Amino acid sequence: SLADYQVSKLASFRRDVLYPDLYQKQQKLCRDPEKLYNLLRKSDAVFIADSSPLLLYHAFYKNANQPSELLTKIQDMVAKGQLMVAAQGDAVHALVGGKNNATVLSGDGVQVLTGRPTVYSNGFEACRLGVDCISVVNSRELSYMQSGVLGLFNWGTLDTKVAKYGNQPRLIKTGFDNSSNLIFGLDSDSYARISSESDDGEYMQMQVFGEGGLWLGDLRQSNDSMATAMQFGPFDSYFLTHEDKIMLRNDMINVELAPWKQAINTTTAGPLVNSSTPFSRSNYHKLGQMQCNTGAATASGSTDIDSQRFELTLKASGATNMRKGVLAKGGKRIGVCSFARISTQILPKAL
């Protein structure tokens, strides 16, 4: 039965017990795929709840690694502006498409900078469903697919929970190794609205909402050969918070920080900002926020891992823009600080 398959093959919960009405609808759609296509044609949006990118790959691709008819239809409707697709949690990683953009699967901590990642060419190579797929995404070692899954976000590699869990190292490593031009890291308690006004995807606008934010790295000006020596950068990084916008047009990045936030002046005479553990959990994010809130010209820190020291340096310049403000949401007042064009570099240092 479908219920037994979901439990044994997908390592899922008993949907037939918890959601009997939805389960009955799912059974009918599985028996008659044409009803599913008709439902899609009448829909305004598709929401993908938190899910493994690998399970999504198995759901939307055939054994020959060809996209299913359903995925092709979704892509076509999105391109024509007939359908909106939203994703939550790790399912966000699967939105990726385009050249040199990867699907992040796993990785934790600064140690991902020193090890060789596990790279898969497709989802079938990575796992066979169920517990097999869960073990891949739960690994602390860095792993990713060389291409996207849903092919709906063609502007860079995506990751999530970047600030909360300190996922910047794995996102930076994946971006450099796979030659991504841009890397995007969405926070918890945040969402981004994306629109593209041109058929060729040359123009894209993204606006950020929520209590967290969106971290962005522009890797295009970095020397790729440096990454092979575990040197990453320098590259420009950005952090956008509630109501900030970023626009990409003809390979140019323009940022509009919300006007209700107050501009911060950077000064070489400003405070010294330093962290002894910049890659531990949310400390990378906290270091950037301390620099943003104080207007410090430089923020830095170093961490030792596997007999190797890594130093993180964040530098402001005349091109840097910083703004901070207070977001009132749900009865809470939350301090937020956005920045644009902070030169970012991770260098190996001798112990």
C-alpha atoms as one frame of an Amber mdcrd trajectory, in Angstrom:
protein
   0.000   0.000   0.000   1.000   3.654  -0.328   1.141   3.990   3.485   3.547
   1.054   3.830   5.694   2.424   1.001   5.936   5.845   2.679   7.096   4.282
   5.945   9.445   1.601   4.589  10.945   3.427   1.604  10.673   7.095   2.541
  11.165   6.689   6.313   8.077   8.857   6.672   5.499   9.030   9.443   2.068
   7.385   9.098   0.367  10.014   7.004  -2.733   7.824   6.677  -3.171   7.983
  10.465  -2.229  11.605  11.120  -3.851  13.168   8.043  -6.482  10.692   6.784
  -8.340  13.184   4.564  -5.176  14.395   2.820  -3.992  10.816   2.507  -7.178
   9.837   0.663  -6.679  12.723  -1.756  -3.071  11.682  -2.276  -4.126   8.124
  -3.114  -6.555   9.369  -5.771  -3.884  11.563  -7.372  -1.391   8.694  -7.428
  -3.927   6.408  -9.150  -4.758   9.013 -11.791  -1.824  11.378 -12.571  -3.989
  13.360 -14.993  -5.955  14.637 -11.995  -2.680  15.896 -10.545  -1.857  17.774
 -13.743  -5.353  19.273 -13.817  -4.949  20.375 -10.201  -1.620  21.992 -11.072
  -3.127  23.878 -14.041  -5.802  25.368 -11.752  -3.320  26.284  -8.997  -1.800
  29.691  -8.265   0.995  28.370  -6.053   2.867  25.261  -4.935   4.286  25.042
  -1.414   7.023  22.507  -0.645   7.225  21.809   3.075  10.543  21.147   4.795
  12.033  18.143   2.996  15.325  16.631   1.936  16.533  17.790  -1.506  17.322
  14.126  -2.190  13.719  13.032  -1.652  12.607  15.835  -3.960  15.069  14.630
  -6.578  13.626  11.108  -6.396  10.106  12.544  -6.618  10.715  14.755  -9.667
  13.245  12.775 -11.737  13.108   9.516 -13.671  15.732   6.801 -13.456  17.540
   8.240 -16.489  18.026  11.481 -14.503  15.474  13.203 -16.700  12.963  15.634
 -15.168   9.441  14.264 -14.891   6.523  15.650 -16.837   5.232  17.221 -13.626
   8.491  19.120 -12.970   8.679  20.260 -16.589   5.135  21.610 -16.327   5.941
  23.427 -13.054   9.051  25.016 -14.600   7.072  26.119 -17.660   4.272  27.684
 -15.602   6.753  29.526 -13.373   8.609  30.883 -16.423   5.314  32.195 -17.832
   4.307  33.819 -14.547   1.354  31.429 -14.104   2.572  29.778 -10.914   4.434
  30.717  -7.746   6.598  28.140  -5.942   7.562  28.477  -2.272   9.777  26.198
  -0.184  10.562  25.824   3.514  13.624  24.523   5.360  16.044  22.272   3.497
  13.643  22.142   0.544  14.920  25.655  -0.261  18.258  24.103  -1.329  16.416
  22.169  -4.032  15.123  25.309  -5.792  18.538  25.774  -7.404  19.168  25.550
 -11.136  21.529  27.143 -13.635  25.177  26.597 -14.446  27.707  25.907 -11.636
  25.085  26.124  -8.894  25.083  23.255  -6.407  22.524  21.659  -4.103  23.911
  21.638  -0.551  23.140  18.371   1.261  25.201  18.293   4.469  28.163  19.746
   6.359  28.779  21.207   9.767  31.465  23.412  11.278  34.749  24.899  10.084
  36.211  21.434   9.409  34.424  21.446   6.035  37.128  23.866   4.841  39.874
  21.262   5.306  38.274  18.055   4.073  37.413  16.868   0.590  33.665  17.096
   0.035  31.556  14.237  -1.247  30.195  15.360  -4.604  27.273  13.645  -6.324
  26.305  14.083  -9.956  22.638  13.348  -9.205  20.247  12.230  -6.475  20.143
   8.585  -7.543  23.901   8.348  -7.042  23.559   9.785  -3.531  20.931   7.428
  -2.118  18.079   4.983  -2.703  15.396   6.719  -0.645  14.421   6.332   2.980
  17.030   5.958   5.703  19.735   5.900   3.044  18.938   9.507   2.080  18.519
  10.612   5.693  22.031   9.394   6.558  23.483  11.524   3.733  21.855  14.799
   4.789  22.587  14.205   8.500  26.337  13.777   7.978  28.724  16.356   9.443
  30.931  16.019   6.352  30.358  18.380   3.455  28.379  16.898   0.572  26.520
  18.416  -2.342  25.097  17.692  -5.774  26.851  19.426  -8.656  23.567  20.688
 -10.078  20.172  21.840  -8.914  16.964  19.867  -8.457  13.935  21.990  -9.323
  15.770  24.413 -11.622  13.783  27.474 -10.515  16.514  29.653  -8.951  19.311
  30.152 -11.488  21.281  32.956  -9.819  23.436  31.052  -7.311  23.770  28.300
  -4.716  21.304  28.356  -1.808  21.641  27.352   1.840  19.526  27.853   4.966
  19.916  28.460   8.720  23.182  30.207   7.916  23.299  32.550  10.905  21.788
  30.167  13.485  24.046  27.191  12.738  27.075  28.949  11.270  26.668  27.418
   7.815  28.754  30.095   6.080  31.870  27.838   5.825  30.030  25.040   4.033
  28.283  27.503   1.725  31.557  29.304   0.913  33.394  26.009   0.340  30.617
  24.678  -1.912  30.473  27.922  -3.876  34.208  28.000  -4.531  34.512  24.301
  -5.329  31.593  24.377  -7.767  32.544  27.794  -9.265  29.253  29.461  -8.298
  29.126  33.180  -9.012  26.870  33.968  -6.049  25.976  32.173  -2.828  22.820
  32.881  -0.805  22.200  31.895   2.827  18.708  32.389   4.255  18.215  32.610
   8.018  15.640  30.943  10.191  12.510  33.067  10.814  13.022  34.745   7.439
  11.742  34.505   3.910  12.664  36.064   0.601  10.348  37.045  -2.250  11.932
  36.659  -5.672  10.738  38.046  -8.976  12.259  38.019 -12.448  10.942  40.383
 -15.093  12.893  39.073 -18.093  12.497  35.782 -19.951  16.246  35.171 -19.987
  16.553  35.637 -16.223  19.029  38.512 -16.581  17.051  40.632 -14.111  16.125
  39.425 -10.640  14.839  41.218  -7.567  14.830  39.691  -4.094  13.264  41.284
  -1.016  13.846  39.939   2.482  11.282  39.763   5.296  11.222  38.456   8.861
  13.276  38.502  12.037  16.474  37.071  10.527  17.984  37.951   7.192  19.765
  36.846   4.045  23.547  36.516   3.743  25.030  36.830   0.248  28.536  36.265
  -1.076  29.689  37.541  -4.473  32.473  35.143  -5.457  33.044  36.468  -8.968
  36.040  38.677  -8.174  37.843  35.956  -6.190  40.749  33.953  -7.513  39.514
  30.355  -7.845  43.026  28.971  -7.568  43.318  30.349  -4.042  40.512  28.095
  -2.857  42.610  25.025  -3.668  45.101  26.262  -1.060  42.248  26.683   1.454
  42.261  30.449   0.918  38.791  31.833   0.300  38.402  35.371  -0.908  38.548
  38.245  -0.717  34.958  38.561  -1.896  32.152  41.002  -1.124  29.509  39.849
   1.336  26.104  41.306   2.153  23.551  40.827   4.917  20.006  41.981   4.221
  17.285  42.257   6.854  13.574  43.079   6.895  12.371  44.949   3.760  15.839
  45.255   2.176  16.083  44.577  -1.561  18.789  43.294  -3.871  18.636  43.552
  -7.653  20.734  41.678 -10.197  20.858  43.067 -13.725  23.468  42.297 -16.381
  25.785  40.824 -13.711  25.586  44.019 -11.616  24.427  43.962  -7.978  22.395
  46.858  -6.603  21.170  46.972  -3.017  18.412  49.085  -1.450  18.520  48.986
   2.348  15.175  49.931   3.909  15.018  53.723   4.478  13.634  53.371   8.010
  17.048  52.080   9.098  19.683  54.560  10.239  22.964  54.877   8.323  26.166
  53.935  10.181  29.458  55.654   9.482  32.561  53.480   9.342  35.800  54.852
  10.739  39.343  53.585  11.095  39.299  55.034  14.606  36.345  52.842  15.519
  36.360  49.983  18.032  38.309  46.755  17.596  35.973  43.829  16.917  37.394
  40.362  17.455  36.179  36.812  18.120  38.197  33.897  19.474  35.814  31.360
  17.895  34.414  33.002  14.729  33.241  29.725  13.154  31.470  28.277  16.185
  27.695  28.071  15.680  26.310  31.595  15.211  29.576  33.443  15.986  30.314
  34.219  12.318  26.999  36.044  12.144  27.552  37.747  15.519  30.966  39.006
  14.414  29.447  40.643  11.334  26.663  42.130  13.424  29.114  43.624  15.948
  30.988  45.253  13.077  27.756  46.516  11.564  26.362  47.969  14.796  29.618
  49.686  15.815  30.814  50.834  12.378  34.187  49.157  12.927  36.425  49.191
   9.873  37.631  45.643  10.537  36.365  42.572  12.370  38.395  39.388  12.661
  38.921  36.126  14.482  40.714  32.801  14.164  40.016  29.149  14.907  42.291
  26.069  15.001  41.108  22.856  13.363  43.064  19.719  12.367  46.463  21.364
  13.074  45.468  24.295  10.902  44.494  27.834  11.886  41.886  29.714   9.868
  41.536  33.482  10.150  38.342  35.291   9.176  38.627  38.979   8.272  35.767
  41.359   7.479  36.769  44.783   6.134  34.641  47.828   5.426  35.591  50.354
   2.741  34.305  53.507   1.099  31.885  51.344  -0.901  30.410  49.752   2.250
  26.869  50.604   3.294  25.568  49.819   6.789  22.157  50.580   8.277  20.519
  49.547  11.560  17.071  49.879  13.040  14.444  48.300  15.279  11.881  45.875
  13.895   8.586  45.691  15.793   7.057  42.259  15.209   4.698  40.094  17.248
   4.893  42.382  20.255   8.710  42.234  20.209  11.272  44.883  19.335  14.208
  43.353  17.470  17.407  45.177  16.595  18.506  44.549  13.005  21.624  45.653
  11.137  22.141  45.344   7.374  25.359  45.735   5.429  26.497  45.729   1.824
  29.950  45.206   0.299  32.027  43.971   3.211  35.276  42.487   1.931  35.466
  38.945   3.333  38.454  36.604   3.459  39.285  33.271   5.122  43.025  32.542
   5.224  44.996  29.560   6.533  47.668  30.528   9.034  50.586  28.551  10.426
  50.225  27.488  14.060
